Tab-separated table of C-alpha atoms in Angstrom:
chain	number	residue	atom	x	y	z
Y	1	MET	CA	-16.095	34.338	-70.508
Y	2	ASP	CA	-16.003	32.689	-73.932
Y	3	ASN	CA	-12.400	31.657	-73.356
Y	4	PHE	CA	-13.343	30.015	-70.038
Y	5	LEU	CA	-16.318	28.210	-71.586
Y	6	ASN	CA	-14.197	26.935	-74.453
Y	7	THR	CA	-11.115	25.875	-72.461
Y	8	GLN	CA	-12.025	25.125	-68.838
Y	9	LEU	CA	-15.257	23.120	-68.977
Y	10	HIS	CA	-13.973	19.557	-69.342
Y	11	PRO	CA	-16.349	16.597	-69.550
Y	12	ALA	CA	-15.823	13.997	-66.842
Y	13	GLU	CA	-14.843	10.880	-68.750
Y	14	THR	CA	-12.768	8.971	-66.212
Y	15	CYS	CA	-12.936	8.239	-62.495
Y	16	ILE	CA	-10.014	9.856	-60.654
Y	17	VAL	CA	-10.048	7.097	-58.027
Y	18	CYS	CA	-9.407	4.180	-60.395
Y	19	THR	CA	-8.563	6.217	-63.569
Y	20	GLU	CA	-10.912	3.969	-65.586
Y	21	PRO	CA	-13.439	5.485	-68.044
Y	22	PHE	CA	-17.088	5.666	-67.082
Y	23	SER	CA	-19.403	3.140	-68.728
Y	24	SER	CA	-22.727	1.406	-68.266
Y	25	THR	CA	-21.099	-0.794	-65.617
Y	26	HIS	CA	-19.054	2.056	-64.127
Y	27	GLN	CA	-21.678	4.727	-63.519
Y	28	PRO	CA	-20.570	8.278	-62.587
Y	29	VAL	CA	-22.010	9.863	-59.443
Y	30	ALA	CA	-21.576	13.374	-58.019
Y	31	LEU	CA	-20.901	14.173	-54.367
Y	32	PRO	CA	-22.510	17.253	-52.748
Y	33	CYS	CA	-19.298	19.157	-53.523
Y	34	LYS	CA	-19.957	18.398	-57.268
Y	35	HIS	CA	-16.878	16.209	-57.792
Y	36	ILE	CA	-17.650	13.119	-59.871
Y	37	PHE	CA	-16.442	9.552	-59.273
Y	38	GLY	CA	-17.355	6.014	-60.216
Y	39	HIS	CA	-20.208	4.760	-58.033
Y	40	GLU	CA	-18.452	1.608	-56.817
Y	41	CYS	CA	-15.122	3.406	-56.366
Y	42	ILE	CA	-16.462	6.158	-54.127
Y	43	LYS	CA	-18.530	3.619	-52.186
Y	44	ARG	CA	-15.393	1.575	-51.445
Y	45	TRP	CA	-13.545	4.769	-50.524
Y	46	LEU	CA	-16.178	5.859	-48.022
Y	47	LYS	CA	-16.668	2.411	-46.478
Y	48	SER	CA	-13.189	0.920	-46.293
Y	49	GLY	CA	-10.575	3.361	-47.559
Y	50	ARG	CA	-7.571	4.520	-45.564
Y	51	GLY	CA	-7.101	7.922	-44.004
Y	52	ASN	CA	-9.772	10.623	-44.086
Y	53	THR	CA	-12.346	8.504	-45.903
Y	54	SER	CA	-15.360	10.469	-44.705
Y	55	ALA	CA	-14.429	13.285	-47.097
Y	56	CYS	CA	-14.218	13.887	-50.843
Y	57	PRO	CA	-10.886	12.556	-52.222
Y	58	THR	CA	-10.445	15.760	-54.231
Y	59	CYS	CA	-11.414	18.700	-52.006
Y	60	ARG	CA	-11.823	17.042	-48.564
Y	61	TYR	CA	-15.409	18.226	-48.255
Y	62	VAL	CA	-16.858	16.168	-45.384
Y	63	VAL	CA	-19.441	13.848	-46.891
Y	64	VAL	CA	-20.244	11.667	-43.873
Y	65	GLU	CA	-20.048	12.890	-40.268
Y	66	LYS	CA	-18.524	10.100	-38.218
Y	67	LYS	CA	-20.097	10.002	-34.777
Y	68	SER	CA	-18.199	8.831	-31.748
Y	69	PRO	CA	-19.574	5.532	-30.459
Y	70	ARG	CA	-21.619	6.108	-27.342
Y	71	ALA	CA	-20.685	4.155	-24.250
Y	72	ASP	CA	-23.241	2.471	-22.041
Y	73	PHE	CA	-24.738	4.919	-19.563
Y	74	ASP	CA	-23.659	3.163	-16.365
Y	75	THR	CA	-21.036	3.720	-13.684
Y	76	SER	CA	-18.342	1.289	-14.853
Y	77	SER	CA	-18.639	2.230	-18.547
Y	78	LEU	CA	-18.573	5.970	-17.885
Y	79	TRP	CA	-15.671	5.665	-15.430
Y	80	LYS	CA	-13.656	3.757	-18.027
Y	81	ALA	CA	-14.545	6.341	-20.684
Y	82	LEU	CA	-13.506	9.119	-18.312
Y	83	CYS	CA	-10.175	7.426	-17.561
Y	84	ASP	CA	-9.588	7.039	-21.318
Y	85	GLN	CA	-9.891	10.782	-21.929
Y	86	PRO	CA	-6.800	12.563	-23.318
Y	87	PRO	CA	-4.396	13.735	-20.580
Y	88	GLU	CA	-5.016	17.384	-21.434
Y	89	ARG	CA	-8.770	17.041	-20.769
Y	90	LEU	CA	-8.217	15.273	-17.456
Y	91	HIS	CA	-5.707	17.977	-16.524
Y	92	ALA	CA	-8.280	20.658	-17.374
Y	93	PHE	CA	-10.872	18.821	-15.261
Y	94	MET	CA	-8.506	18.520	-12.296
Y	95	THR	CA	-7.499	22.170	-12.601
Y	96	LYS	CA	-11.155	23.067	-12.062
Y	97	ILE	CA	-11.267	20.723	-9.046
Y	98	TRP	CA	-8.217	22.468	-7.568
Y	99	SER	CA	-10.098	25.772	-7.861
Y	100	GLY	CA	-13.037	24.308	-5.943
Y	101	LEU	CA	-10.708	22.839	-3.326
Y	102	GLN	CA	-9.122	26.221	-2.766
Y	103	VAL	CA	-12.539	27.620	-1.844
Y	104	LEU	CA	-13.203	24.675	0.490
Y	105	TRP	CA	-9.860	25.145	2.257
Y	106	GLN	CA	-10.668	28.823	2.760
Y	107	ARG	CA	-13.981	27.872	4.360
Y	108	HIS	CA	-12.585	24.987	6.397
Y	109	PRO	CA	-8.859	25.436	7.218
Y	110	SER	CA	-8.928	22.080	9.022
Y	111	GLY	CA	-9.320	20.338	5.660
Y	112	THR	CA	-12.434	18.454	6.777
Y	113	PHE	CA	-15.030	18.595	4.003
Y	114	SER	CA	-18.377	16.835	3.775
Y	115	VAL	CA	-19.317	14.806	0.703
Y	116	THR	CA	-22.037	17.366	-0.023
Y	117	GLU	CA	-19.472	20.182	-0.057
Y	118	ILE	CA	-17.109	18.191	-2.281
Y	119	LEU	CA	-19.827	17.412	-4.814
Y	120	ASP	CA	-21.406	20.855	-4.731
Y	121	GLN	CA	-18.237	22.958	-4.706
Y	122	ALA	CA	-15.638	20.861	-6.545
Y	123	ILE	CA	-16.870	17.902	-8.598
Y	124	ILE	CA	-20.074	19.138	-10.226
Y	125	PRO	CA	-18.696	22.607	-11.138
Y	126	ALA	CA	-15.551	20.967	-12.574
Y	127	LEU	CA	-17.620	18.566	-14.700
Y	128	ILE	CA	-19.818	21.410	-15.972
Y	129	LYS	CA	-16.867	23.654	-16.858
Y	130	THR	CA	-14.907	20.871	-18.598
Y	131	ALA	CA	-17.789	19.294	-20.544
Y	132	ARG	CA	-18.112	20.101	-24.244
Y	133	ARG	CA	-21.441	21.781	-24.923
Y	134	THR	CA	-23.057	22.795	-28.187
Y	135	ASP	CA	-26.284	24.516	-29.181
Y	136	ALA	CA	-26.514	22.547	-32.424
Y	137	PRO	CA	-29.665	20.361	-32.162
Y	138	ASN	CA	-28.242	17.621	-34.390
Y	139	ASP	CA	-24.838	17.426	-32.694
Y	140	ARG	CA	-24.731	14.055	-30.988
Y	141	ASN	CA	-20.986	13.815	-30.479
Y	142	TYR	CA	-20.320	11.761	-27.386
Y	143	ASP	CA	-18.637	13.513	-24.446
Y	144	PRO	CA	-17.900	11.241	-21.452
Y	145	ILE	CA	-17.398	14.214	-19.133
Y	146	LEU	CA	-20.840	15.593	-19.977
Y	147	ASP	CA	-22.363	12.137	-19.462
Y	148	CYS	CA	-20.533	11.829	-16.134
Y	149	TYR	CA	-22.016	15.131	-15.028
Y	150	ASN	CA	-25.507	14.023	-16.088
Y	151	LEU	CA	-25.225	10.727	-14.198
Y	152	VAL	CA	-23.635	12.139	-11.033
Y	153	ALA	CA	-25.968	15.139	-10.785
Y	154	ALA	CA	-29.125	13.177	-11.623
Y	155	SER	CA	-28.287	10.339	-9.215
Y	156	TRP	CA	-27.460	12.711	-6.389
Y	157	ASP	CA	-30.581	14.838	-6.931
Y	158	SER	CA	-32.843	11.782	-7.178
Y	159	LEU	CA	-31.601	10.589	-3.766
Y	160	GLY	CA	-32.252	13.977	-2.167
Y	161	ARG	CA	-28.609	15.178	-2.310
Y	162	PRO	CA	-27.393	13.061	0.648
Y	163	ASP	CA	-24.047	13.591	2.371
Y	164	SER	CA	-22.705	10.363	0.892
Y	165	ALA	CA	-21.278	9.228	-2.429
Y	166	THR	CA	-22.825	6.556	-4.629
Y	167	GLY	CA	-22.006	5.101	-8.038
Y	168	LEU	CA	-19.724	7.322	-10.086
Y	169	GLY	CA	-19.561	9.778	-7.206
Y	170	ILE	CA	-17.447	7.320	-5.168
Y	171	PRO	CA	-14.197	7.469	-7.215
Y	172	LEU	CA	-14.681	11.196	-7.884
Y	173	VAL	CA	-15.123	12.090	-4.198
Y	174	ARG	CA	-12.141	9.863	-3.388
Y	175	LEU	CA	-10.111	11.751	-6.016
Y	176	VAL	CA	-10.924	15.089	-4.390
Y	177	ARG	CA	-9.995	13.783	-0.937
Y	178	LEU	CA	-6.708	12.411	-2.312
Y	179	MET	CA	-5.951	15.760	-3.966
Y	180	SER	CA	-6.817	17.598	-0.753
Y	181	SER	CA	-4.549	15.330	1.282
Y	182	ALA	CA	-1.709	15.749	-1.229
Y	183	SER	CA	-2.086	19.534	-1.248
Y	184	THR	CA	-0.691	19.745	2.293
Y	185	THR	CA	2.645	18.510	0.910
Y	186	LEU	CA	2.726	19.621	-2.730
Y	187	PRO	CA	3.931	23.150	-3.517
Y	188	LYS	CA	1.143	25.151	-5.130
Y	189	TRP	CA	2.894	25.374	-8.508
Y	190	LEU	CA	2.940	21.582	-8.771
Y	191	THR	CA	-0.862	21.444	-8.526
Y	192	THR	CA	-0.939	23.176	-11.925
Y	193	ASN	CA	1.552	20.717	-13.427
Y	194	ALA	CA	-0.029	18.353	-15.979
Y	195	ARG	CA	2.285	15.428	-15.160
Y	196	ALA	CA	1.674	15.694	-11.414
Y	197	ASN	CA	-2.078	15.821	-12.007
Y	198	ARG	CA	-1.837	12.813	-14.313
Y	199	LEU	CA	-0.122	10.864	-11.520
Y	200	LEU	CA	-2.804	11.926	-9.038
Y	201	TRP	CA	-5.464	10.726	-11.465
Y	202	ARG	CA	-3.743	7.378	-12.057
Y	203	ALA	CA	-3.164	6.866	-8.335
Y	204	ASN	CA	-6.884	7.299	-7.693
Y	205	ALA	CA	-7.986	5.334	-10.764
Y	206	CYS	CA	-5.975	2.244	-9.772
Y	207	LEU	CA	-8.229	1.855	-6.710
Y	208	GLY	CA	-11.286	1.046	-8.844
Y	209	ILE	CA	-14.804	2.402	-8.511
Y	210	SER	CA	-16.079	0.849	-5.281
Y	211	GLU	CA	-13.381	1.713	-2.710
Y	212	THR	CA	-14.474	4.783	-0.784
Y	213	ASP	CA	-11.075	5.514	0.787
Y	214	VAL	CA	-7.369	5.316	0.181
Y	215	SER	CA	-5.940	2.899	2.738
Y	216	TRP	CA	-2.506	2.184	4.165
Y	217	ASP	CA	-3.061	-1.477	3.264
Y	218	MET	CA	-2.838	-0.463	-0.405
Y	219	ILE	CA	0.497	1.276	0.192
Y	220	MET	CA	1.804	-1.752	2.078
Y	221	GLU	CA	0.731	-4.115	-0.706
Y	222	ALA	CA	2.308	-1.924	-3.379
Y	223	ALA	CA	5.540	-1.546	-1.376
Y	224	THR	CA	6.288	-5.255	-1.812
Y	225	LEU	CA	6.508	-4.669	-5.599
Y	226	ASP	CA	4.952	-8.117	-6.085
Y	227	ASP	CA	1.861	-6.710	-7.805
Y	228	GLU	CA	1.502	-3.656	-10.058
Y	229	ARG	CA	-2.136	-3.088	-9.054
Y	230	TYR	CA	-1.517	-0.189	-6.675
Y	231	PHE	CA	1.852	0.935	-8.012
Y	232	PRO	CA	0.552	4.332	-9.252
Y	233	LEU	CA	-0.515	5.047	-5.656
Y	234	LEU	CA	2.950	4.051	-4.396
Y	235	HIS	CA	4.491	6.320	-7.054
Y	236	LEU	CA	2.351	9.220	-5.823
Y	237	TYR	CA	3.225	8.471	-2.191
Y	238	THR	CA	6.931	8.429	-3.048
Y	239	MET	CA	6.562	11.714	-4.932
Y	240	LEU	CA	4.966	13.267	-1.841
Y	241	ILE	CA	7.854	12.030	0.321
Y	242	SER	CA	10.257	13.492	-2.232
Y	243	GLN	CA	8.466	16.855	-2.132
Y	244	SER	CA	8.520	16.780	1.675
Y	245	ILE	CA	12.295	16.364	1.575
Y	246	ALA	CA	12.632	19.151	-0.997
Y	247	HIS	CA	10.524	21.704	0.878
Y	248	ASN	CA	11.159	20.920	4.548
Y	249	SER	CA	14.357	21.769	6.374
Y	250	HIS	CA	16.670	18.798	6.839
Y	251	PRO	CA	17.711	18.273	10.471
Y	252	THR	CA	21.343	19.098	11.101
Y	253	PRO	CA	22.911	17.140	12.473
Y	254	TRP	CA	20.899	14.164	11.288
Y	255	PRO	CA	19.593	12.124	14.256
Y	256	THR	CA	21.748	9.129	15.098
Y	257	ARG	CA	19.502	7.224	17.464
Y	258	ARG	CA	17.155	4.764	15.834
Y	259	HIS	CA	14.007	5.950	17.634
Y	260	GLU	CA	14.752	9.602	16.808
Y	261	ILE	CA	15.092	8.798	13.113
Y	262	MET	CA	11.921	6.696	13.229
Y	263	ASN	CA	9.943	9.489	14.927
Y	264	LEU	CA	11.074	12.012	12.312
Y	265	VAL	CA	10.222	9.737	9.373
Y	266	VAL	CA	6.837	8.714	10.799
Y	267	GLU	CA	5.901	12.344	11.392
Y	268	ARG	CA	6.855	13.419	7.865
Y	269	CYS	CA	5.803	10.306	5.910
Y	270	CYS	CA	2.844	8.913	7.869
Y	271	THR	CA	1.338	11.819	9.806
Y	272	LYS	CA	1.758	14.756	7.447
Y	273	ILE	CA	1.280	12.538	4.369
Y	274	GLY	CA	-1.868	10.416	4.429
Y	275	GLY	CA	-2.396	10.648	8.152
Y	276	ILE	CA	-5.984	10.203	9.295
Y	277	ALA	CA	-7.225	10.921	5.757
Y	278	TRP	CA	-6.144	7.393	4.784
Y	279	LYS	CA	-7.921	4.406	6.277
Y	280	GLY	CA	-6.030	2.128	8.655
Y	281	LYS	CA	-2.478	2.477	9.941
Y	282	PRO	CA	0.976	1.822	8.486
Y	283	SER	CA	2.552	-1.341	9.858
Y	284	ASN	CA	5.817	-1.351	11.797
Y	285	GLN	CA	7.450	-3.125	8.863
Y	286	LEU	CA	6.385	-0.334	6.496
Y	287	LYS	CA	7.758	2.247	8.943
Y	288	ASP	CA	11.105	0.420	8.998
Y	289	ILE	CA	11.229	0.411	5.191
Y	290	LEU	CA	10.208	4.083	5.123
Y	291	VAL	CA	13.286	5.012	7.151
Y	292	ALA	CA	15.478	3.588	4.391
Y	293	VAL	CA	13.289	5.137	1.654
Y	294	TYR	CA	13.494	8.559	3.290
Y	295	GLU	CA	17.262	8.346	3.747
Y	296	ASP	CA	17.819	7.089	0.177
Y	297	LEU	CA	15.644	9.839	-1.299
Y	298	GLY	CA	17.451	12.381	0.866
Y	299	ARG	CA	20.826	11.273	-0.495
Y	300	TYR	CA	19.409	11.165	-4.036
Y	301	GLN	CA	18.182	14.759	-3.872
Y	302	LEU	CA	20.361	16.556	-1.335
Y	303	GLU	CA	23.749	14.892	-1.794
Y	304	LYS	CA	23.597	13.939	-5.478
Y	305	GLY	CA	21.696	17.086	-6.442
Y	306	LYS	CA	18.967	15.206	-8.303
Y	307	MET	CA	15.606	16.808	-9.035
Y	308	SER	CA	12.718	15.899	-6.745
Y	309	LEU	CA	10.086	13.501	-8.065
Y	310	ARG	CA	7.268	15.289	-9.896
Y	311	GLY	CA	5.351	12.611	-11.777
Y	312	ASN	CA	7.615	12.820	-14.822
Y	313	ASN	CA	7.938	10.023	-17.359
Y	314	GLY	CA	10.679	7.590	-16.391
Y	315	GLU	CA	10.291	8.061	-12.633
Y	316	GLU	CA	8.764	4.603	-12.260
Y	317	GLY	CA	12.208	3.000	-12.407
Y	318	VAL	CA	13.538	5.317	-9.695
Y	319	VAL	CA	10.556	4.581	-7.449
Y	320	LYS	CA	10.841	0.814	-7.879
Y	321	GLY	CA	14.596	0.932	-7.339
Y	322	ILE	CA	14.333	2.911	-4.095
Y	323	TRP	CA	11.657	0.633	-2.607
Y	324	ALA	CA	13.417	-2.556	-3.724
Y	325	LEU	CA	16.748	-1.389	-2.282
Y	326	SER	CA	15.124	-0.265	0.973
Y	327	SER	CA	13.362	-3.617	1.431
Y	328	TRP	CA	16.600	-5.459	0.701
Y	329	THR	CA	18.500	-3.279	3.199
Y	330	LEU	CA	15.929	-4.051	5.904
Y	331	LYS	CA	16.027	-7.802	5.219
Y	332	LYS	CA	19.818	-7.758	5.306
Y	333	ALA	CA	19.793	-5.940	8.658
Y	334	GLU	CA	17.267	-8.405	10.107
Y	335	ALA	CA	19.403	-11.358	8.994
Y	336	ARG	CA	22.393	-10.196	11.039
């Protein structure tokens, strides 16, 4: 003990931040962790330093809890905050939605679900299970998913739980319907794939917060490649066509008559994908382009042995190339 008292108790004479000695103009102050610094130095560190400046420079004891800024509690602000969540959280949220959808499909094999069923069985349980909750009374960390649950549930309850979506419920119900429609084409393992779920989220998010339905007009606009607005939806649609090619038997021999090819492509790309779940109808021009898209994707996967589209990074170039080439092929044929 005497040895420790004589050798290890050093007076604090200098500030370790600036290495200058303490003085009447450079007053020493102690943090809760007992480390001592110059008053002005530690103040600058906490206010404008770089790195982990909410903690002691010596031991990293957290001095100031930095709270996440809270977004406005309205539909557009919360939807933006939800879309800005890390991919892994959105994937976790969508995984919970898939679980709810599985129950709905078991109850209604036709795939026709009411808004009430979607909210009650899929959306609200998924929000509850994904939200971060704490029992600490002073924990005010902002969680957009928890706020989304509070807004959706409170709004729906206050209106008497109607069989219709309002506010933030609109894009969320649309997401579930899009996922349900896609599930008739996607293999089950791909519904647990983070990249595929990210593409599903982006495809729905690009439609905004007021559109109640996916429409064929959006696909037709995106297919021109003149505007990026609905491109994520076109990417998803192309991925679904790709998965249809990968998991459905390819006719042998391939039809040679134009109307036979058209009937096959329309059945697989417009009836089984989208179908009546999407508002409106595909135009004849889109159907003509789809024939070329389907044939090009078939060659890409079946003849060249390329992997089917799965929402992976870098697929955007493949999707744009296939649609651009197919449109060019159609225009060239029409010019003859």
